[in-house]
Coordinates of C-alpha atoms in Angstrom, one line a residue:
M345 CA 74.3 278.1 186.8
N346 CA 76.3 275.7 184.4
L347 CA 75.5 274.2 181.2
P348 CA 74.7 270.6 182.5
V349 CA 72.4 272.1 185.2
I350 CA 70.4 274.3 182.5
I351 CA 70.1 271.0 180.2
D352 CA 68.7 269.0 183.2
I353 CA 66.2 271.8 183.9
I354 CA 65.1 271.6 180.2
I355 CA 64.7 268.0 180.4
G356 CA 62.7 268.2 183.4
L357 CA 60.4 270.9 181.8
V358 CA 60.1 268.9 178.6
F359 CA 59.2 265.9 180.8
I360 CA 56.4 267.7 182.5
Y361 CA 55.2 269.1 179.3
L362 CA 55.0 265.7 177.8
T363 CA 53.2 264.3 180.8
L364 CA 50.4 267.1 180.5
S365 CA 50.4 266.7 176.7
L366 CA 49.4 263.1 177.0
L367 CA 46.6 263.9 179.1
A368 CA 45.5 266.6 176.6
S369 CA 45.8 264.2 173.7
E370 CA 43.4 261.7 175.7
I371 CA 41.1 264.3 176.5
Q372 CA 41.1 265.9 172.9
E373 CA 40.6 262.3 171.4
L374 CA 37.6 261.6 173.5
I375 CA 36.0 264.9 172.8
A376 CA 36.6 264.5 169.2
T377 CA 35.1 260.9 169.4
V378 CA 31.9 262.1 171.4
W379 CA 31.4 265.1 169.1
Q380 CA 32.4 263.5 165.8
W381 CA 34.7 266.4 165.0
R382 CA 36.5 264.6 162.3
A383 CA 33.6 262.9 160.4
E384 CA 31.6 266.2 160.7
H385 CA 34.4 268.2 159.2
L386 CA 34.8 265.7 156.6
K387 CA 31.0 265.7 155.7
K388 CA 30.9 269.5 155.7
S389 CA 34.1 269.6 153.6
I390 CA 32.3 267.4 151.1
E391 CA 29.4 269.9 151.0
V392 CA 31.9 272.7 150.5
L393 CA 33.4 270.8 147.4
I394 CA 29.9 270.0 146.0
S395 CA 28.6 273.6 146.5
G396 CA 31.8 275.2 145.2
G397 CA 32.6 277.3 148.3
S398 CA 30.2 279.7 149.8
E399 CA 28.5 280.3 146.5
A400 CA 25.4 277.9 147.4
A401 CA 25.1 279.4 150.8
K402 CA 23.4 282.4 148.9
D403 CA 20.9 280.5 147.3
P404 CA 18.4 278.4 149.3
L405 CA 17.6 276.1 146.4
Q406 CA 21.3 275.4 145.7
L407 CA 21.8 274.8 149.4
K408 CA 19.2 272.3 149.5
R409 CA 20.5 270.6 146.4
V410 CA 23.9 270.5 148.2
G411 CA 22.5 268.8 151.4
Q412 CA 20.5 266.3 149.7
L413 CA 23.2 265.1 147.4
A414 CA 25.7 264.9 150.1
H415 CA 23.3 262.7 152.1
S416 CA 22.7 260.6 149.0
I417 CA 26.3 260.1 148.6
Y418 CA 26.8 259.0 152.2
A419 CA 23.6 256.8 152.1
N420 CA 25.6 255.0 149.2
P421 CA 26.7 251.4 150.4
I422 CA 30.3 252.3 149.1
I423 CA 30.3 255.1 151.9
K424 CA 28.0 253.5 154.4
D425 CA 30.1 250.5 154.9
L426 CA 33.2 252.6 155.7
N427 CA 31.3 253.6 158.9
Q428 CA 31.5 250.2 160.6
G429 CA 32.3 250.2 164.3
A430 CA 33.9 247.4 166.5
K431 CA 31.5 244.5 167.6
G432 CA 30.8 243.4 170.9
L433 CA 28.8 244.4 174.0
V434 CA 31.4 246.7 175.6
S435 CA 32.2 248.5 172.2
E436 CA 28.5 248.8 171.2
G437 CA 27.7 250.1 174.5
F438 CA 30.5 252.7 174.5
R439 CA 29.2 253.9 171.0
S440 CA 25.8 254.1 171.9
V441 CA 26.7 256.3 175.0
T442 CA 29.0 258.6 172.8
H443 CA 26.0 258.9 170.4
R444 CA 23.6 260.0 173.2
M445 CA 26.4 262.5 174.4
G446 CA 26.7 263.9 170.8
D447 CA 23.0 264.1 170.6
L448 CA 22.7 266.0 173.9
Y449 CA 25.5 268.4 172.6
H450 CA 23.5 269.2 169.7
G451 CA 20.3 269.8 171.6
V452 CA 22.0 272.0 174.2
T453 CA 23.9 274.1 171.7
G454 CA 21.3 274.1 168.9
T455 CA 23.7 273.0 166.3
K456 CA 22.6 270.8 163.2
N457 CA 23.6 267.1 163.0
V458 CA 25.1 267.0 159.6
F459 CA 24.4 263.2 159.4
G460 CA 20.6 263.7 159.3
N461 CA 19.0 260.9 161.0
K462 CA 22.3 259.0 161.4
S463 CA 24.4 259.4 164.5
S464 CA 27.8 259.3 162.9
G465 CA 29.7 259.0 159.5
P466 CA 33.2 257.8 158.5
S467 CA 36.2 259.8 159.6
Y468 CA 37.9 259.1 156.2
I469 CA 36.7 258.4 152.7
P470 CA 39.1 257.3 150.1
A471 CA 39.2 259.2 146.9
E472 CA 38.2 256.1 144.9
C473 CA 35.1 255.5 147.1
F474 CA 33.9 259.0 146.9
S475 CA 34.3 259.2 143.0
A476 CA 32.5 255.9 142.6
S477 CA 29.7 256.9 145.1
L478 CA 29.3 260.1 143.4
L479 CA 28.9 258.6 140.0
E480 CA 26.7 255.9 141.1
T481 CA 24.5 258.5 143.0
L482 CA 24.3 260.6 139.9
K483 CA 23.7 257.4 137.8
V484 CA 26.1 258.6 135.4
S485 CA 27.1 255.3 133.9
S486 CA 23.4 254.2 133.5
L487 CA 22.5 257.3 132.0
L488 CA 25.2 257.4 129.3
S489 CA 24.4 253.6 128.5
S490 CA 20.7 254.2 128.1
I491 CA 21.5 257.3 125.8
S492 CA 23.8 255.2 123.8
K493 CA 21.1 252.4 123.5
T494 CA 18.5 254.9 122.4
R495 CA 20.9 256.4 119.7
L496 CA 21.7 253.0 118.4
E497 CA 17.9 252.4 118.2
R498 CA 17.3 255.4 116.3
F499 CA 20.4 254.9 114.1
K500 CA 19.0 251.3 113.2
D501 CA 15.7 252.7 112.3
L502 CA 17.3 255.5 110.1
Q503 CA 19.5 252.8 108.3
L504 CA 16.5 250.4 107.7
A505 CA 14.4 253.2 106.4
Q506 CA 17.2 254.3 104.0
I507 CA 17.7 250.7 102.8
Q508 CA 13.9 250.2 102.2
Q509 CA 14.0 253.4 100.3
I510 CA 16.8 252.3 98.1
G511 CA 14.8 249.1 97.3
Q512 CA 11.5 250.8 96.6
N513 CA 13.2 253.2 94.1
L514 CA 14.5 250.3 92.1
S515 CA 12.7 249.3 88.9
L516 CA 12.2 245.8 89.6
P517 CA 9.9 243.0 87.9
D518 CA 7.0 242.2 89.9
A519 CA 8.2 238.6 90.5
T520 CA 11.4 240.1 92.2
K521 CA 9.8 242.6 94.6
P522 CA 8.5 240.1 97.1
I523 CA 11.9 238.4 97.4
I524 CA 13.7 241.7 98.0
E525 CA 11.0 242.6 100.6
Q526 CA 11.6 239.1 102.3
E527 CA 15.2 239.8 102.4
F528 CA 14.7 243.2 104.0
R529 CA 12.4 241.6 106.6
W530 CA 15.2 239.2 107.5
L531 CA 17.6 242.2 107.7
T532 CA 15.1 244.1 110.0
A533 CA 14.7 241.1 112.2
E534 CA 18.7 240.8 112.6
F535 CA 19.3 244.4 113.1
N536 CA 16.6 244.4 115.9
R537 CA 18.2 241.3 117.4
V538 CA 21.7 243.0 117.4
V539 CA 20.0 246.1 119.1
E540 CA 18.4 243.8 121.6
D541 CA 21.5 242.2 122.5
Y542 CA 23.4 245.5 123.0
Q543 CA 20.5 246.8 125.2
N544 CA 20.8 243.7 127.3
N545 CA 24.5 244.2 127.7
L546 CA 25.3 241.2 125.8
A547 CA 27.8 243.1 123.3
S548 CA 29.7 246.2 123.0
L549 CA 28.8 249.1 120.7
N550 CA 31.6 248.4 118.3
N551 CA 30.8 244.7 118.3
S552 CA 27.2 245.4 117.5
L553 CA 28.2 247.7 114.6
N554 CA 30.3 244.8 113.2
R555 CA 27.3 242.5 113.6
M556 CA 25.2 245.0 111.7
S557 CA 27.7 245.3 108.9
E558 CA 27.9 241.6 108.5
K559 CA 24.1 241.2 108.4
L560 CA 24.1 243.9 105.9
G561 CA 26.7 242.3 103.8
F562 CA 24.7 239.1 103.6
Y563 CA 21.6 241.1 102.8
I564 CA 23.4 242.8 99.7
K565 CA 25.0 239.5 98.6
D566 CA 21.5 237.5 98.7
S567 CA 19.6 240.4 97.0
Q568 CA 22.1 240.9 94.5
V569 CA 21.2 237.4 93.3
Y570 CA 17.6 238.2 92.3
L571 CA 18.2 241.8 90.9
P572 CA 18.6 242.3 87.1
E573 CA 22.1 243.4 85.6
T574 CA 20.7 246.7 84.4
E575 CA 21.5 250.5 85.4
L576 CA 18.4 251.0 87.2
G577 CA 18.5 247.5 88.9
G578 CA 21.4 245.6 90.4
R579 CA 24.1 248.2 89.5
E580 CA 22.3 251.1 91.0
F581 CA 21.3 248.9 94.1
Q582 CA 25.0 247.9 94.4
R583 CA 26.3 251.5 94.2
Q584 CA 23.9 252.7 96.8
M585 CA 24.3 250.0 99.2
A586 CA 28.0 250.6 99.0
F587 CA 27.6 254.1 100.4
V588 CA 25.5 252.5 103.3
K589 CA 27.7 249.9 104.1
A590 CA 30.9 252.3 104.1
R591 CA 29.2 254.0 107.1
F592 CA 29.9 250.7 108.8
D593 CA 33.2 249.6 107.4
S594 CA 35.3 252.8 106.6
R595 CA 37.7 253.4 109.5
N596 CA 37.1 257.2 109.6
E597 CA 33.3 256.6 109.1
R598 CA 33.4 254.2 112.1
V599 CA 35.2 256.7 114.2
A600 CA 32.7 259.2 113.5
L601 CA 29.9 256.8 114.0
L602 CA 31.1 255.8 117.5
G603 CA 31.4 259.4 118.4
Q604 CA 27.9 260.1 117.5
L605 CA 26.4 256.9 119.2
Q606 CA 28.5 257.2 122.4
P607 CA 27.4 260.1 124.6
S608 CA 29.8 262.3 126.4
F609 CA 29.2 263.2 130.1
S610 CA 30.3 266.9 129.2
N611 CA 27.7 267.0 126.4
L612 CA 25.2 265.8 128.9
L613 CA 26.0 268.5 131.3
N614 CA 26.2 271.0 128.6
T615 CA 22.5 270.5 127.7
V616 CA 21.5 272.4 131.0
K617 CA 22.9 275.6 129.4
K618 CA 20.3 275.3 126.7
S619 CA 16.5 275.3 126.6
Q620 CA 14.6 272.1 127.3
E621 CA 13.6 271.9 123.5
S622 CA 17.2 272.1 122.3
A623 CA 18.5 269.8 125.1
A624 CA 15.9 267.1 123.8
E625 CA 17.2 267.7 120.3
I626 CA 20.8 267.4 121.3
M627 CA 20.5 264.3 123.2
E628 CA 18.1 262.9 120.5
L629 CA 15.5 262.1 123.1
Q630 CA 11.7 262.9 123.3
E631 CA 10.9 265.0 126.4
E632 CA 8.3 262.6 127.6
S633 CA 10.6 259.6 127.2
P634 CA 11.7 258.0 130.5
I635 CA 15.3 258.4 129.8
Y636 CA 14.9 262.1 129.3
Q637 CA 13.0 262.5 132.3
Q638 CA 15.8 260.6 134.3
I639 CA 18.4 263.0 132.8
Q640 CA 16.4 266.1 133.9
E641 CA 15.9 264.5 137.3
T642 CA 19.6 264.1 137.8
L643 CA 20.7 267.4 136.5
D644 CA 18.0 268.9 138.6
S645 CA 19.6 267.4 141.8
M646 CA 23.0 268.9 141.1
P647 CA 24.1 272.2 142.2
E648 CA 25.2 274.6 139.5
S649 CA 28.7 274.8 140.9
L650 CA 29.0 271.0 140.8
K651 CA 27.8 270.9 137.2
R652 CA 30.4 273.3 136.0
S653 CA 33.2 271.5 138.0
L654 CA 32.1 268.1 136.6
Y655 CA 31.8 269.7 133.0
I656 CA 35.4 270.7 133.4
L657 CA 36.7 267.4 134.6
A658 CA 34.7 265.4 132.0
Q659 CA 36.2 267.6 129.2
R660 CA 39.8 266.6 130.5
A661 CA 38.8 263.1 130.4
E662 CA 37.5 263.1 126.9
K663 CA 40.7 264.5 125.5
G664 CA 42.5 261.1 125.5
G665 CA 39.7 259.7 123.2
G666 CA 38.5 256.1 123.4
D667 CA 35.1 254.7 124.0
T668 CA 32.6 255.7 126.7
Q669 CA 34.0 253.1 129.1
E670 CA 37.5 254.4 128.9
Q671 CA 36.2 257.9 129.1
L672 CA 34.4 257.1 132.1
Q673 CA 37.2 255.6 133.8
R674 CA 39.5 258.7 133.3
F675 CA 36.6 260.8 134.4
Q676 CA 36.6 259.1 137.7
K677 CA 40.3 259.5 137.9
E678 CA 39.7 263.2 137.6
I679 CA 37.2 263.1 140.1
E680 CA 39.6 261.4 142.5
I681 CA 42.3 263.9 142.0
W682 CA 39.9 266.8 142.4
F683 CA 38.6 265.2 145.7
D684 CA 42.0 264.7 146.9
Q685 CA 43.0 268.3 146.4
S686 CA 40.1 269.6 148.1
M687 CA 40.7 267.2 151.1
E688 CA 44.0 268.5 151.5
R689 CA 42.8 272.0 151.8
A690 CA 40.2 270.6 154.4
S691 CA 42.8 268.9 156.2
G692 CA 44.7 272.2 156.7
V693 CA 41.6 273.9 158.0
Y694 CA 40.8 271.0 160.6
K695 CA 44.5 271.2 161.6
R696 CA 44.2 274.9 162.4
N697 CA 40.8 274.4 164.1
A698 CA 42.3 271.5 166.2
R699 CA 45.3 273.7 167.0
G700 CA 42.9 276.4 168.4
V701 CA 41.1 273.8 170.6
A702 CA 44.4 272.3 171.6
I703 CA 45.5 275.6 173.0
L704 CA 42.2 276.2 174.9
L705 CA 42.5 272.7 176.3
G706 CA 46.0 273.0 177.1
T707 CA 45.5 276.4 179.0
A708 CA 42.6 274.7 180.9
I709 CA 44.8 271.8 181.8
A710 CA 47.5 274.0 182.9
V711 CA 45.2 276.1 185.2
A712 CA 43.4 272.9 186.4
A713 CA 46.8 271.3 187.3
N714 CA 48.5 274.7 188.4
A715 CA 51.0 273.9 185.6
D716 CA 53.0 277.1 185.9
T717 CA 56.1 277.3 183.7
I718 CA 57.9 279.8 185.6
H719 CA 57.1 278.2 189.0
I720 CA 58.4 274.9 187.4
I721 CA 61.6 276.3 186.3
N722 CA 62.3 277.8 189.6
R723 CA 61.5 274.5 191.4
L724 CA 63.7 272.5 189.3
S725 CA 66.6 274.9 189.3
K726 CA 66.6 275.0 193.2
D727 CA 65.7 271.4 193.9
S728 CA 68.4 269.1 192.7
M729 CA 66.9 266.1 194.1
L730 CA 63.6 266.8 192.1
R731 CA 65.7 267.6 189.0
S732 CA 67.7 264.4 189.3
T733 CA 64.7 262.3 189.8
V734 CA 62.8 263.8 187.0
N735 CA 65.8 263.4 184.8
L736 CA 66.1 259.8 185.7
Y737 CA 62.7 258.8 184.7
A738 CA 62.9 260.9 181.6
E739 CA 66.0 258.9 180.4
Q740 CA 64.3 255.6 181.4
L741 CA 61.4 256.7 179.4
V742 CA 63.5 257.4 176.1
E743 CA 65.4 254.1 176.7
K744 CA 62.2 252.0 176.8
N745 CA 60.4 253.6 173.9
A746 CA 63.5 254.5 171.7
K747 CA 61.8 253.2 168.5
T748 CA 58.4 254.5 169.5
K749 CA 56.7 257.3 167.3
L750 CA 53.7 259.0 168.9
D751 CA 51.7 258.9 165.8
N752 CA 48.7 256.9 166.9
L753 CA 46.5 256.3 170.0
T754 CA 48.5 253.0 170.7
S755 CA 51.7 254.3 170.9
L756 CA 50.5 257.2 173.0
R757 CA 49.0 254.8 175.5
K758 CA 52.0 252.9 175.6
V759 CA 54.1 255.8 176.5
Q760 CA 51.3 257.2 178.9
K761 CA 51.8 253.8 180.9
D762 CA 55.4 254.3 181.3
V763 CA 54.7 257.9 182.3
D764 CA 52.2 257.0 184.9
I765 CA 54.8 254.7 186.5
A766 CA 57.1 257.5 186.9
L767 CA 54.6 259.8 188.4
D768 CA 54.0 257.1 191.0
E769 CA 57.5 257.7 192.2
V770 CA 58.1 261.5 191.7
A771 CA 56.1 264.4 193.0
L772 CA 56.1 267.1 190.1
P773 CA 55.7 270.7 190.9
L774 CA 52.2 270.6 190.0
G775 CA 48.8 271.1 191.7
W776 CA 47.2 273.4 194.2
S777 CA 49.5 272.6 197.3
E778 CA 50.4 275.3 199.4
Q779 CA 54.0 275.1 198.1
N780 CA 52.6 275.9 194.5
S781 CA 49.9 278.3 195.5
L782 CA 50.0 282.2 195.6
K783 CA 50.0 282.2 199.3
R784 CA 53.9 282.2 199.4
D785 CA 53.8 285.8 197.9
K786 CA 51.3 287.3 200.5
Q787 CA 54.2 287.8 202.7
R788 CA 55.7 290.2 200.4
N789 CA 52.5 291.9 199.5
L790 CA 53.0 291.0 195.9
L791 CA 49.6 289.3 195.4
W792 CA 48.8 290.9 192.1
P793 CA 52.3 290.7 190.5
A794 CA 52.4 287.2 191.4
L795 CA 49.0 286.6 190.1
M796 CA 50.2 288.1 186.7
E797 CA 53.3 286.0 186.7
K798 CA 51.2 282.8 187.2
L799 CA 48.8 283.6 184.8
F800 CA 51.7 284.2 182.3
G801 CA 53.1 280.9 183.5
W802 CA 49.9 279.1 183.0
I803 CA 49.6 280.7 179.3
L804 CA 53.0 279.4 178.5
S805 CA 52.2 275.9 179.7
G806 CA 48.9 276.0 177.7
V807 CA 50.7 276.8 174.6
A808 CA 53.3 274.2 175.2
I809 CA 50.8 271.5 176.1
S810 CA 49.0 272.4 172.7
M811 CA 52.2 271.6 170.8
G812 CA 51.3 267.8 171.2
A813 CA 52.9 264.7 172.9
G814 CA 54.7 263.6 169.9
F815 CA 56.4 266.9 169.6
W816 CA 57.6 266.8 173.2
F817 CA 58.4 263.0 173.3
E818 CA 60.7 263.7 170.0
A819 CA 62.2 266.9 171.6
L820 CA 63.0 264.8 174.9
N821 CA 64.5 261.8 173.0
K822 CA 66.8 264.5 171.0
I823 CA 67.8 266.6 174.1
I824 CA 68.8 263.5 176.1
N825 CA 70.7 262.0 173.1
I826 CA 72.6 265.2 173.0
R827 CA 73.4 265.3 176.5
N828 CA 74.7 261.6 176.8
A829 CA 76.6 262.1 173.5
G830 CA 78.5 265.0 175.4
K831 CA 79.1 262.9 178.4
K832 CA 81.1 260.3 176.4
P833 CA 84.9 260.6 176.6
P834 CA 86.6 261.3 173.4
S835 CA 88.1 258.3 171.7
S836 CA 92.0 258.0 171.5
T837 CA 93.7 256.9 168.2
E838 CA 96.9 254.9 168.3
S839 CA 99.8 256.5 166.6

């Protein structure tokens, strides 16, 4: 047997593998659609990410928190909108049928529907969508904003109390005291207005502190007019108020003040390591306050492993400094990186599982179609007409789809259409006809050896089919190109 014949046999074998692989791809895609393999694997992978691996499975309470949090993330409109199907009577009808088949599968096998009361979920979630949904579900932004607003309110009260105490300690004439008290009432009203604007999200924290400093400057200047130029009067007032105002105006003091007023998420998570009493003290909140209750509710909904993971990510985000909003944006980016890295590992697990299913499915197709690799090679090597015909259609297939890559369902169906045309014209050595069955071996009383040989041939075909249509199409393309290149006469050069 010469080399061209061997290459033709290989091309015929690869063409048959491609034909069966296209069928396997269609069946596997249908099964994956009906049973929601990709979507279920994604949901379970997110639960593993939240739970920190198998740790939560040991604790029923943690396992319950993982499930509830995952359902809450999926219920968020950001994720929920990703699970939109095609519209139309046919599309909706098919989707309804597949959902019913999926429900039947869960009922028969006794497996749990990971989507709860929903029939399906998204097969892909972008990292930015997951990060935004997680932060929104945990109410991180609103919690940090509420804490900051509470701290500014408390800071305002402390500053006003200090300023009032300074005024009360001055030795002032009776006629001057009402004027100073009136100025203080004006300052109190202005400070309250500044805090109210910040609580209504009408100004930033830094802008609110600037406004407080401005109002305090007016108060000092106006009060100074009515204070006597004595050691215990105007001079003492001016000296003590200079210390108060420096808290607003000094660059270093402003940085420290913003750090005190702006909460960090790592600090928020760190409170769970302490008792409730110390947590309330750290966050400067009363335990009976709605904000503190909301914080505890959020922390209680999070598995311990997620708290630890987010605490580490939050610390990374806070190293860059900046205000709360900037830190929150970096924190969201850290979550996106964390999610992407986890999904890369989950994708590897899915591919390994899909590979196992593909081998089982390929072997089943090989048995059903009686695709015996050994028998196919024998037929191609002995039947030159069959070999030539298969090679002809294989070459036509490659020429028609030279620029096609089988990386999506559309391109698969395009090649499948061309393969179907070829199958109408050529009878491949497949099926359970008498020519392909074991009866041919009974005359030699070698039924069992023949059966083992056929079983081995089926297994070879099953493994080959599991390689996928894309693999065999690329292989067919390369082999035919190599053969055609070898047929070209060498180019001559003029001397």
